[in-house]
Coordinates of C-alpha atoms in Angstrom, one line a residue:
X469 CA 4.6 -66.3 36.8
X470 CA 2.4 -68.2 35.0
X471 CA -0.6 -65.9 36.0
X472 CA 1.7 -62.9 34.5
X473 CA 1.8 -65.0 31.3
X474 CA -1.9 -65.6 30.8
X475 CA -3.1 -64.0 27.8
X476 CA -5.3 -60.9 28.1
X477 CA -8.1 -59.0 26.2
X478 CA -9.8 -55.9 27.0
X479 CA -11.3 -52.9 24.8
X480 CA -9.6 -49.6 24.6
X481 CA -12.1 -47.9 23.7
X482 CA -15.6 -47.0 26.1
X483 CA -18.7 -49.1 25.8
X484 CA -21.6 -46.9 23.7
X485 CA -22.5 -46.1 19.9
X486 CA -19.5 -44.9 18.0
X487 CA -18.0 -45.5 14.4
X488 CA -15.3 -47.6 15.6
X489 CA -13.9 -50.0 18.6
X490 CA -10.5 -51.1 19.8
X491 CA -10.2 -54.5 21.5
X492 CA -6.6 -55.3 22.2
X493 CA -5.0 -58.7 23.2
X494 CA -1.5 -59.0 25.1
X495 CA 0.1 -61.9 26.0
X496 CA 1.2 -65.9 24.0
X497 CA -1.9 -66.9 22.4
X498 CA -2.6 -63.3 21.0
X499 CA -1.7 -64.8 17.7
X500 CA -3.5 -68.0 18.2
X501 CA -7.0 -66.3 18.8
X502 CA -5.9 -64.2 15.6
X503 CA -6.1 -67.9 13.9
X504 CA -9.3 -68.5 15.7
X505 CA -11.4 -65.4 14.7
X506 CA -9.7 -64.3 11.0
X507 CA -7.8 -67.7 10.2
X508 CA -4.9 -66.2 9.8
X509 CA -2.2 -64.0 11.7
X510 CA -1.9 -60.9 10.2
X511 CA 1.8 -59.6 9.2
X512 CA 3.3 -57.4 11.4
X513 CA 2.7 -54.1 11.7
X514 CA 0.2 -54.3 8.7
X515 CA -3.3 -53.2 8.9
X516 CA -5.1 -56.2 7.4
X517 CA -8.9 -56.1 6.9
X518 CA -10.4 -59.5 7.8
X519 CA -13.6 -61.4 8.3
X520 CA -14.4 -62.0 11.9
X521 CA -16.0 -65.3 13.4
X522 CA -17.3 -67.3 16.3
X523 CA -14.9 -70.0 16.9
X524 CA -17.4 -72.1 17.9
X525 CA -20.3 -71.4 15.5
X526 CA -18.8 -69.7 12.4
X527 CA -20.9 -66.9 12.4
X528 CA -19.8 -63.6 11.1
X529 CA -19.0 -61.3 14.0
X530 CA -17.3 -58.5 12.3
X531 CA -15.9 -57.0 9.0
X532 CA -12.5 -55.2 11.1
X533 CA -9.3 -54.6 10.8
X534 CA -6.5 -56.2 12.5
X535 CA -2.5 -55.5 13.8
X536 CA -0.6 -57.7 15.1
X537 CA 2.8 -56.7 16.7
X538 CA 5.6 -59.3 17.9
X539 CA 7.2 -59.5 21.2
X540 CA 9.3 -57.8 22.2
X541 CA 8.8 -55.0 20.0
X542 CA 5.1 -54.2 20.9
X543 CA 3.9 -52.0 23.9
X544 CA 3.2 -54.5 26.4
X545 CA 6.7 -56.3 25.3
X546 CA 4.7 -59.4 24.6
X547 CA 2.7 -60.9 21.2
X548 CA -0.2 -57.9 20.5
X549 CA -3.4 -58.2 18.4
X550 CA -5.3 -55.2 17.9
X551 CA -8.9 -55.1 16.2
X552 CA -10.6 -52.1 15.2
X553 CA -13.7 -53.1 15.0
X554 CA -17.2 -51.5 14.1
X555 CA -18.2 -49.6 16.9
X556 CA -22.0 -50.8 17.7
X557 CA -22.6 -52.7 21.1
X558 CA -23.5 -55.8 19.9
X559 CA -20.2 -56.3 17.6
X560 CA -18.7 -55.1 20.7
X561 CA -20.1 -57.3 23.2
X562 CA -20.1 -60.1 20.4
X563 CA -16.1 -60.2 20.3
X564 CA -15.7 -60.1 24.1
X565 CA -18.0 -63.1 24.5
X566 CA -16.1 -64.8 21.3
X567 CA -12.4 -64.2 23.0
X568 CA -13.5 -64.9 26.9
X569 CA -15.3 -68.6 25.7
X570 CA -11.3 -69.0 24.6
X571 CA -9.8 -71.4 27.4
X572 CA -6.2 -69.3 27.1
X573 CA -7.7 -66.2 27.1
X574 CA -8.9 -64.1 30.4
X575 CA -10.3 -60.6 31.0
X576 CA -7.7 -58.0 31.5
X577 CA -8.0 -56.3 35.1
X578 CA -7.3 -52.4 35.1
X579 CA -4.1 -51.3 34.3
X580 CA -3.2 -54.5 33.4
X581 CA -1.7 -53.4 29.8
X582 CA 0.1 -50.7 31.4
X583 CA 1.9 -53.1 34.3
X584 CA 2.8 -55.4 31.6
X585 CA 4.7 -53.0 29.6
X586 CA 6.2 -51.7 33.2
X587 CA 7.3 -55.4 33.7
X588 CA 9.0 -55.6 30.2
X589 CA 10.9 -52.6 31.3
X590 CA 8.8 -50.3 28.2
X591 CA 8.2 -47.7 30.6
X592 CA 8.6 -46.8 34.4
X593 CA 6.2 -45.8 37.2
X594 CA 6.3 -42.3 36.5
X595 CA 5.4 -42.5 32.8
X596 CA 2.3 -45.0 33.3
X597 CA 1.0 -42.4 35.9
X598 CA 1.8 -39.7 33.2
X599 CA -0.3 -42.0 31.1
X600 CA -3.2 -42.6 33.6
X601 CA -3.3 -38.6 33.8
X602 CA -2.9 -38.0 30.0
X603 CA -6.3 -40.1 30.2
X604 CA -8.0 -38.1 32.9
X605 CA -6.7 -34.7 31.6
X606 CA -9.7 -32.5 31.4
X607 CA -7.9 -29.4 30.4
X608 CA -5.0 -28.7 27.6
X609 CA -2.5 -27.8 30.5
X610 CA -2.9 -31.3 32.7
X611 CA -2.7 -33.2 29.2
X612 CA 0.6 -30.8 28.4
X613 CA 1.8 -31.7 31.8
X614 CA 0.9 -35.4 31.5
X615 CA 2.5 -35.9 28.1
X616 CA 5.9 -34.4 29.5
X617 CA 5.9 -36.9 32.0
X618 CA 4.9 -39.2 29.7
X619 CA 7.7 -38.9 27.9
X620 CA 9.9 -39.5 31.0
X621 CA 10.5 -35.8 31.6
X622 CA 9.8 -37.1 35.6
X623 CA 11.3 -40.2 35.3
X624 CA 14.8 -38.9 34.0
X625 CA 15.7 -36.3 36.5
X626 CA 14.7 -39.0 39.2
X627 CA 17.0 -42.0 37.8
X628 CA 20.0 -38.9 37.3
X629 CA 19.6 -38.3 41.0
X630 CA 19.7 -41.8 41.9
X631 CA 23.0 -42.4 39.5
X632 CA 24.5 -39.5 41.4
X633 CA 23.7 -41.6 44.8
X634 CA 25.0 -44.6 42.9
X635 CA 28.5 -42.9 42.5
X636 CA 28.6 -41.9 46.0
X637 CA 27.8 -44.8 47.6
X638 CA 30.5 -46.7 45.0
X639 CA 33.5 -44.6 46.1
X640 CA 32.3 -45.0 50.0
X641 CA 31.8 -48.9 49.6
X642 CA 35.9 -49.2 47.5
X643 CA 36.9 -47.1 50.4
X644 CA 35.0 -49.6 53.4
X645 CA 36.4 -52.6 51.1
X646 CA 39.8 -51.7 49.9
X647 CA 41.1 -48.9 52.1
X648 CA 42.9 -51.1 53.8
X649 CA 44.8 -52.8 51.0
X650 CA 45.6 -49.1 50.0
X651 CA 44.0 -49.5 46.5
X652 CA 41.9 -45.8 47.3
X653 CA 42.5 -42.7 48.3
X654 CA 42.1 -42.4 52.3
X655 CA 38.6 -40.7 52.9
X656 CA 37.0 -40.5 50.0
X657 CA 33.8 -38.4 51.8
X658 CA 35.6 -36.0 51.3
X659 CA 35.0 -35.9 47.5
X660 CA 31.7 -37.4 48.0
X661 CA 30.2 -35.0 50.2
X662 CA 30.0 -32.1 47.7
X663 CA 27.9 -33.4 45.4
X664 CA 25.6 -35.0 48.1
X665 CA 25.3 -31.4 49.3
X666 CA 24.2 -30.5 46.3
X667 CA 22.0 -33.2 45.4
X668 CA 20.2 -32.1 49.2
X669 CA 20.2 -29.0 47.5
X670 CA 18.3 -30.1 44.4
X671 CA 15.8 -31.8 46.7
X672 CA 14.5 -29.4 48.8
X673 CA 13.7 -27.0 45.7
X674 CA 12.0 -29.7 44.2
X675 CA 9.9 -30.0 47.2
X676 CA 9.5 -26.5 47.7
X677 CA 7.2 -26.2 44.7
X678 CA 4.3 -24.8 46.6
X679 CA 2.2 -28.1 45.1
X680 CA 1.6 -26.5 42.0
X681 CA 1.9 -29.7 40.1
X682 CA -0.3 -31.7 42.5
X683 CA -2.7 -28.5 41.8
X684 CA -2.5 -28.9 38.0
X685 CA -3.6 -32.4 38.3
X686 CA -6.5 -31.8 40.7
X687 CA -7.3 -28.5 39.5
X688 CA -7.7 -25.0 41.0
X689 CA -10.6 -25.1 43.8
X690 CA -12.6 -22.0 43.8
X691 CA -14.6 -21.3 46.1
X692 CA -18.1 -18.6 45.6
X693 CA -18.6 -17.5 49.0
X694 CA -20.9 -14.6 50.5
X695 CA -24.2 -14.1 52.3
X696 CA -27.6 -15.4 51.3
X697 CA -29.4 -14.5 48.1
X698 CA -26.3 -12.5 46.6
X699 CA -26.3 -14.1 43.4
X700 CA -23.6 -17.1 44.4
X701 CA -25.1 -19.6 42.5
X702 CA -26.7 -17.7 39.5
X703 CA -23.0 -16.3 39.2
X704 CA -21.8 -20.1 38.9
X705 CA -24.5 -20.9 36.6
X706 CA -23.2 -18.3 34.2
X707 CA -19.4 -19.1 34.6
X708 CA -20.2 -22.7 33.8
X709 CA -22.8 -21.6 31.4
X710 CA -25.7 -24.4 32.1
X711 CA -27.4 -24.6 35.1
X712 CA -25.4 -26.5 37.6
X713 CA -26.9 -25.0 40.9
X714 CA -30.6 -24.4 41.7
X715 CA -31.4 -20.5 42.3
X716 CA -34.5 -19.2 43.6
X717 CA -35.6 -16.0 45.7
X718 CA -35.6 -17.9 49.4
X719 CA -32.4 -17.7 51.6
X720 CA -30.2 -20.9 52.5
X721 CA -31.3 -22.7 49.1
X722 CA -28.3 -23.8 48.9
X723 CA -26.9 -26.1 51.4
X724 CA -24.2 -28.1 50.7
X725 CA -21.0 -27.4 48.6
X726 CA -21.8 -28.0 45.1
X727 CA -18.4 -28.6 42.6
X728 CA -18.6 -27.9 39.0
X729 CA -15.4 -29.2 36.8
X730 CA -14.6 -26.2 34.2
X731 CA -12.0 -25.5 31.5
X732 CA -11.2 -22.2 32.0
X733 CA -8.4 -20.4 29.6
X734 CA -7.2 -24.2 28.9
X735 CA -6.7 -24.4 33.0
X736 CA -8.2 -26.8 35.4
X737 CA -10.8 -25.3 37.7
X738 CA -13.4 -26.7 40.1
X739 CA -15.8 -24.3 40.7
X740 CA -17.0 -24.6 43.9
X741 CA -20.8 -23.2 45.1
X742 CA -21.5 -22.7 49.0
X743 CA -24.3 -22.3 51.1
X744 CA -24.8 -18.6 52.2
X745 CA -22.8 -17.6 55.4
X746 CA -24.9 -15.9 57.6
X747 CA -26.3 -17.0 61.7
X748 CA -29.1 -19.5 61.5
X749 CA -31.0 -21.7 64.0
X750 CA -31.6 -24.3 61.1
X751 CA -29.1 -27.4 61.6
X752 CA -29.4 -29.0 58.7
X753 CA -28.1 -25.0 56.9
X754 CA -25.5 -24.8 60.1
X755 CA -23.9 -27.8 58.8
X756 CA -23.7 -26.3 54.9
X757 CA -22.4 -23.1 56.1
X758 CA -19.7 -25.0 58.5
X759 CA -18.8 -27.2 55.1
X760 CA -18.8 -23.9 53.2
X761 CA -16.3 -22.4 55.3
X762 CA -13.9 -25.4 55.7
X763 CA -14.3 -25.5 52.2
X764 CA -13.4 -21.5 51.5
X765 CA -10.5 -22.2 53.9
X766 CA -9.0 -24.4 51.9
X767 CA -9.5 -23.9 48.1
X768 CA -7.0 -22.1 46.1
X769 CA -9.1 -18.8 45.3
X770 CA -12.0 -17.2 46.5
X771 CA -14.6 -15.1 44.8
X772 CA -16.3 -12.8 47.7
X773 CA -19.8 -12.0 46.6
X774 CA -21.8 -9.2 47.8
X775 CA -24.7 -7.6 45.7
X776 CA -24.6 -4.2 47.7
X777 CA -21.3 -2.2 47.5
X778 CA -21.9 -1.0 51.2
X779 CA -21.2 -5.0 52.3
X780 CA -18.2 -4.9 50.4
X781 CA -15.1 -5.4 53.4
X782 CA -11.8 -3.7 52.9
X783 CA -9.5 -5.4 51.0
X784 CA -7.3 -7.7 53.2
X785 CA -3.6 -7.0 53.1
X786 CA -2.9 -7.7 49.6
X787 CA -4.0 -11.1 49.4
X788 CA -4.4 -11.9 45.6
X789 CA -6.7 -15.5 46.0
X790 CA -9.5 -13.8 47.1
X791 CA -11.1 -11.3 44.5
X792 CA -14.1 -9.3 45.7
X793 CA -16.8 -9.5 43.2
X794 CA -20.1 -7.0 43.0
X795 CA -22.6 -8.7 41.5
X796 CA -26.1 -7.2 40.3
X797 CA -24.2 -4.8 38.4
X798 CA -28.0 -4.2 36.4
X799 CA -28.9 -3.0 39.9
X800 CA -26.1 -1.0 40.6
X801 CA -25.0 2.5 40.3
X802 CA -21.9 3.1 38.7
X803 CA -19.7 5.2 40.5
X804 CA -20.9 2.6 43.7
X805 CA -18.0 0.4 42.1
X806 CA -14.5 0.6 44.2
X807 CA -11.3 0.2 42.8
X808 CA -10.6 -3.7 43.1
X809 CA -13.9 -4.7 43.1
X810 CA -15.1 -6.6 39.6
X811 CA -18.5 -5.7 38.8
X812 CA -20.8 -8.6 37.3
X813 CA -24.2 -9.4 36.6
X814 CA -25.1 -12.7 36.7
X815 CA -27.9 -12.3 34.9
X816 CA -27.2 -10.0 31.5
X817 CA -23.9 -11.8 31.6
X818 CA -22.2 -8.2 31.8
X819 CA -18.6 -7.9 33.6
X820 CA -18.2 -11.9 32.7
X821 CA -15.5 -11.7 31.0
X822 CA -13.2 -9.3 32.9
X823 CA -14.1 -11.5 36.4
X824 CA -12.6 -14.6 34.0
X825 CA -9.8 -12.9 32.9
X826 CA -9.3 -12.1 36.7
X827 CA -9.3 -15.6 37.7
X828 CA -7.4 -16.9 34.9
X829 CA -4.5 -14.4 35.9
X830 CA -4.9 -15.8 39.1
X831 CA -4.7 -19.2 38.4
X832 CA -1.8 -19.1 36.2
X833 CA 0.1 -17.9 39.4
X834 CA -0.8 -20.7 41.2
X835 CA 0.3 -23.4 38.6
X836 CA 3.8 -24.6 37.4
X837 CA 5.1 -22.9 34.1
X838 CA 5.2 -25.2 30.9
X839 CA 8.3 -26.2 31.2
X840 CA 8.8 -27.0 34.7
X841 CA 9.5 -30.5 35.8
X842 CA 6.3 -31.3 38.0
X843 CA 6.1 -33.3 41.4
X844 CA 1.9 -34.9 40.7
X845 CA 1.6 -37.6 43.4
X846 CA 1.8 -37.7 47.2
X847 CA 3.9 -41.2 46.6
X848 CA 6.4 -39.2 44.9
X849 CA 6.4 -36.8 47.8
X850 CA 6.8 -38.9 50.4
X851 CA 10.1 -40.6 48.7
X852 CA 11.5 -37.6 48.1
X853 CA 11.1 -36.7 51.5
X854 CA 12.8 -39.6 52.5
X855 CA 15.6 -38.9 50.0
X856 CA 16.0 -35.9 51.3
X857 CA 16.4 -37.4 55.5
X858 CA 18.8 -40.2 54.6
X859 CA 21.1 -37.4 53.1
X860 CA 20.6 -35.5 55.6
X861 CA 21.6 -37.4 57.9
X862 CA 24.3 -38.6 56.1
X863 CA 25.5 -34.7 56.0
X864 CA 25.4 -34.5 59.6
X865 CA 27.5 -37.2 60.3
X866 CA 30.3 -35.5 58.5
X867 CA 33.8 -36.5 57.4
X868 CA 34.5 -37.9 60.5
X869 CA 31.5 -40.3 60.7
X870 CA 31.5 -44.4 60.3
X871 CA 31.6 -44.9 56.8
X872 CA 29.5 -47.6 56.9
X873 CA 26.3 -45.3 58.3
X874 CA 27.2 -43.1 55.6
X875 CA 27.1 -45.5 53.1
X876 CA 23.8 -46.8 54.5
X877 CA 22.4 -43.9 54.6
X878 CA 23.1 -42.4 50.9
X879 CA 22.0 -46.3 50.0
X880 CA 18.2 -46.0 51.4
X881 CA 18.3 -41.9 50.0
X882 CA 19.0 -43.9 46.6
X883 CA 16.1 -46.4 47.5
X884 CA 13.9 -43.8 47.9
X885 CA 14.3 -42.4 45.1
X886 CA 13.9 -45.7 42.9
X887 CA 10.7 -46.4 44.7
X888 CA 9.5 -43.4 42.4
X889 CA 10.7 -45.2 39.0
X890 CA 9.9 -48.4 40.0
X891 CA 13.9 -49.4 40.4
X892 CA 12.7 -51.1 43.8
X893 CA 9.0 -51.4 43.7
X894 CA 7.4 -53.7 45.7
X895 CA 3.9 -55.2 44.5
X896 CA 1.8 -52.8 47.0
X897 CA 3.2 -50.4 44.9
X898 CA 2.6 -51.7 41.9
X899 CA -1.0 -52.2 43.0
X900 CA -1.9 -48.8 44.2
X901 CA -0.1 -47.8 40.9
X902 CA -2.2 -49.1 38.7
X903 CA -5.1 -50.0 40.5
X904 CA -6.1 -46.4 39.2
X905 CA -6.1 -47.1 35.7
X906 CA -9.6 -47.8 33.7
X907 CA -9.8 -51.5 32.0
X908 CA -8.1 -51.9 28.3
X909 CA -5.0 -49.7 29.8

């Protein structure tokens, strides 16, 4: 407990040359080191310019500006000091050596801020990992995603499931207690089992979302595959637009999978560039091309590159996540093109567009619409699935059942499910949780 207590400082903001830093201290002495550094606490939730120095040597540190917000009505639920500081790396790194020579003051670990306001009850589980994925958003769809869940989109529909569990397992529990005294009516699974049915229901499409809110957070994997010397990796050089892969005229250049993290359409794409697939006696290319298939195999869309329209192989079925592409359209005739083949050039740049329009339509078939509740983590997965087997079970049992298996079993669905909101987190949990986040969060 005392550990918990210790004051904390990190900053917010990454080390490097910028017009402005954040330091932030959570915890008792936050106002106390306010005294130290400005001689003064600043008034609450008034940004107060002050003069900044070493405790021990009065030297000026820093012209800044200072907040100070009171527990319990800050976001950590304890005392807060923020500074916004100039943002040079000596002011920076002079502050952090002024507040850790502070005896009550200790570096914050990651995630550190974030757990604390957990602890105070500010926000669950599911809104600090909304937060940790706001943070690593690299497109405007995973930050749209992130900030619904933020916001406790996630959280919400979890803890009105769990209420829902709560209900049930009251009635079954007055009925095991007081059927006896007659103070309930006689089987009361009978009323419960209903909405259990339906809350089973309500589980199953939940997990039957086709991951595509654990692909929004990771991104669509695209894979470029095709033989040698097609034009796979000049083709990723121009989607990316820098040069991300090396291209030259020899065959097997490339030999292991190369990813490239894109924004494409505001979607998440990894694009991913593979060694050519063709028979080789080389091992060292026999292990790309094995890593380029596995790869292929399992990314979310495939781009089939050939550069001579009589490689092209007949469509397969109509599967829509892999798109046949002819590249060295320069090079090509035009009536050579077949319908359902996009022509490109990865070197004029011609057909670009219409092969990214093609992808992005493809992608935004893959992915959740924008206002869809999303299921992000394995962790959450793997509750729900539990959920979803304790009521099961509990369904199978029936009206005729013991009611105190039922009532056990509706009881560890309900403890599932509060493993996701943090309702019966355990500190492994909270450890893996925010283990993940970077320091000064």
């Amino acid at each position: 407990m005392n550990e918990r207590r210790a004051t904390v400082f990190a900053p917010a903001t990454p080390p490097g040359r910028s017009a402005l830093g954040v330091l932030r201290i959570s915890g008792p002495a936050a106002a106390p080191a306010a005294e130290q550094l400005a001689g003064r606490v600043p008034e609450p939730r008034r940004a107060t310019v002050a003069e900044l120095r070493d405790p021990a040597s009065g030297a000026l540190l820093d012209r800044a500006l200072l907040l100070f917000f009171p527990a319990p009505s800050s976001s950590t639920g304890e005392d807060v000091l923020e500074i916004q500081h100039h943002g040079g790396a000596a002011v920076a790194r002079s502050l952090v050596e002024a507040l850790g020579a502070m005896p009550e003051l200790r570096p914050a670990e990651p995630g550190e801020f974030s757990r604390r306001a957990f602890l105070a009850g500010k926000l669950d589980l599911t809104a600090a990992e909304g937060l940790a994925d706001l943070i690593d958003a690299t497109s405007a769809a995973q930050a749209r995603a992130a900030l619904r869940q933020m916001d406790g989109a996630l959280g919400a529909l979890y803890v009105d499931w769990r209420e829902r569990l709560l209900r049930a397992l009251a009635l079954l529990e007055a009925e095991i207690d007081f059927a006896a005294e007659e103070e309930v009516p006689d089987r009361l699974w009978a009323f419960v089992e209903p909405d259990l049915a339906a809350l089973a229901a309500d589980l199953r499409r939940h997990l039957d979302d086709g991951r595509r809110g654990e692909r929004l957070r990771r991104g669509i994997a695209i894979a470029v595959i095709g033989a040698p010397n097609v034009g796979k990796s000049s083709l990723v050089n121009a989607i990316a637009r820098r040069d991300v892969a090396i291209v030259t005229p020899f065959a097997g250049t490339t030999r292991d999978v190369i990813e490239v993290a894109l924004d494409l359409a505001s979607l998440p794409v990894t694009l991913l560039d593979t060694a050519g697939l063709r028979d080789s006696d080389d091992p060292i290319e026999l292990q790309g091309i094995a890593r380029a298939k596995a790869r292929a195999a399992s990314a979310d869309l495939r781009l089939l590159v050939v550069d001579d329209p009589a490689d092209l192989p007949e469509a397969e079925g109509n599967d829509p996540t892999t798109l046949r592409v002819l590249n060295k359209l320069d090079l090509c005739r035009r009536h050579d093109l077949l319908p359902g083949v996009i022509g490109v050039s990865a070197t004029t740049g011609e057909g670009l567009d219409g092969l990214l329009a093609a992808v992005a339509a493809v992608a935004r078939d893959l992915l959740p619409g924008t206002d869809e509740v999303l299921l992000t983590r394995a962790r959450h997965r793997t509750a729900l699935h539990d959920a979803q087997n304790a009521l099961e079970r509990a369904l199978a049992l029936g009206v005729a059942g013991d009611l105190g298996l039922l009532a056990e079993e509706v009881r560890l669905a309900g403890r599932a499910l509060g493993r996701i909101t943090g309702a019966f987190g355990v500190e492994d949990i909270l450890d893996r949780v925010f283990s993940e986040f970077c320091i000064g969060k």
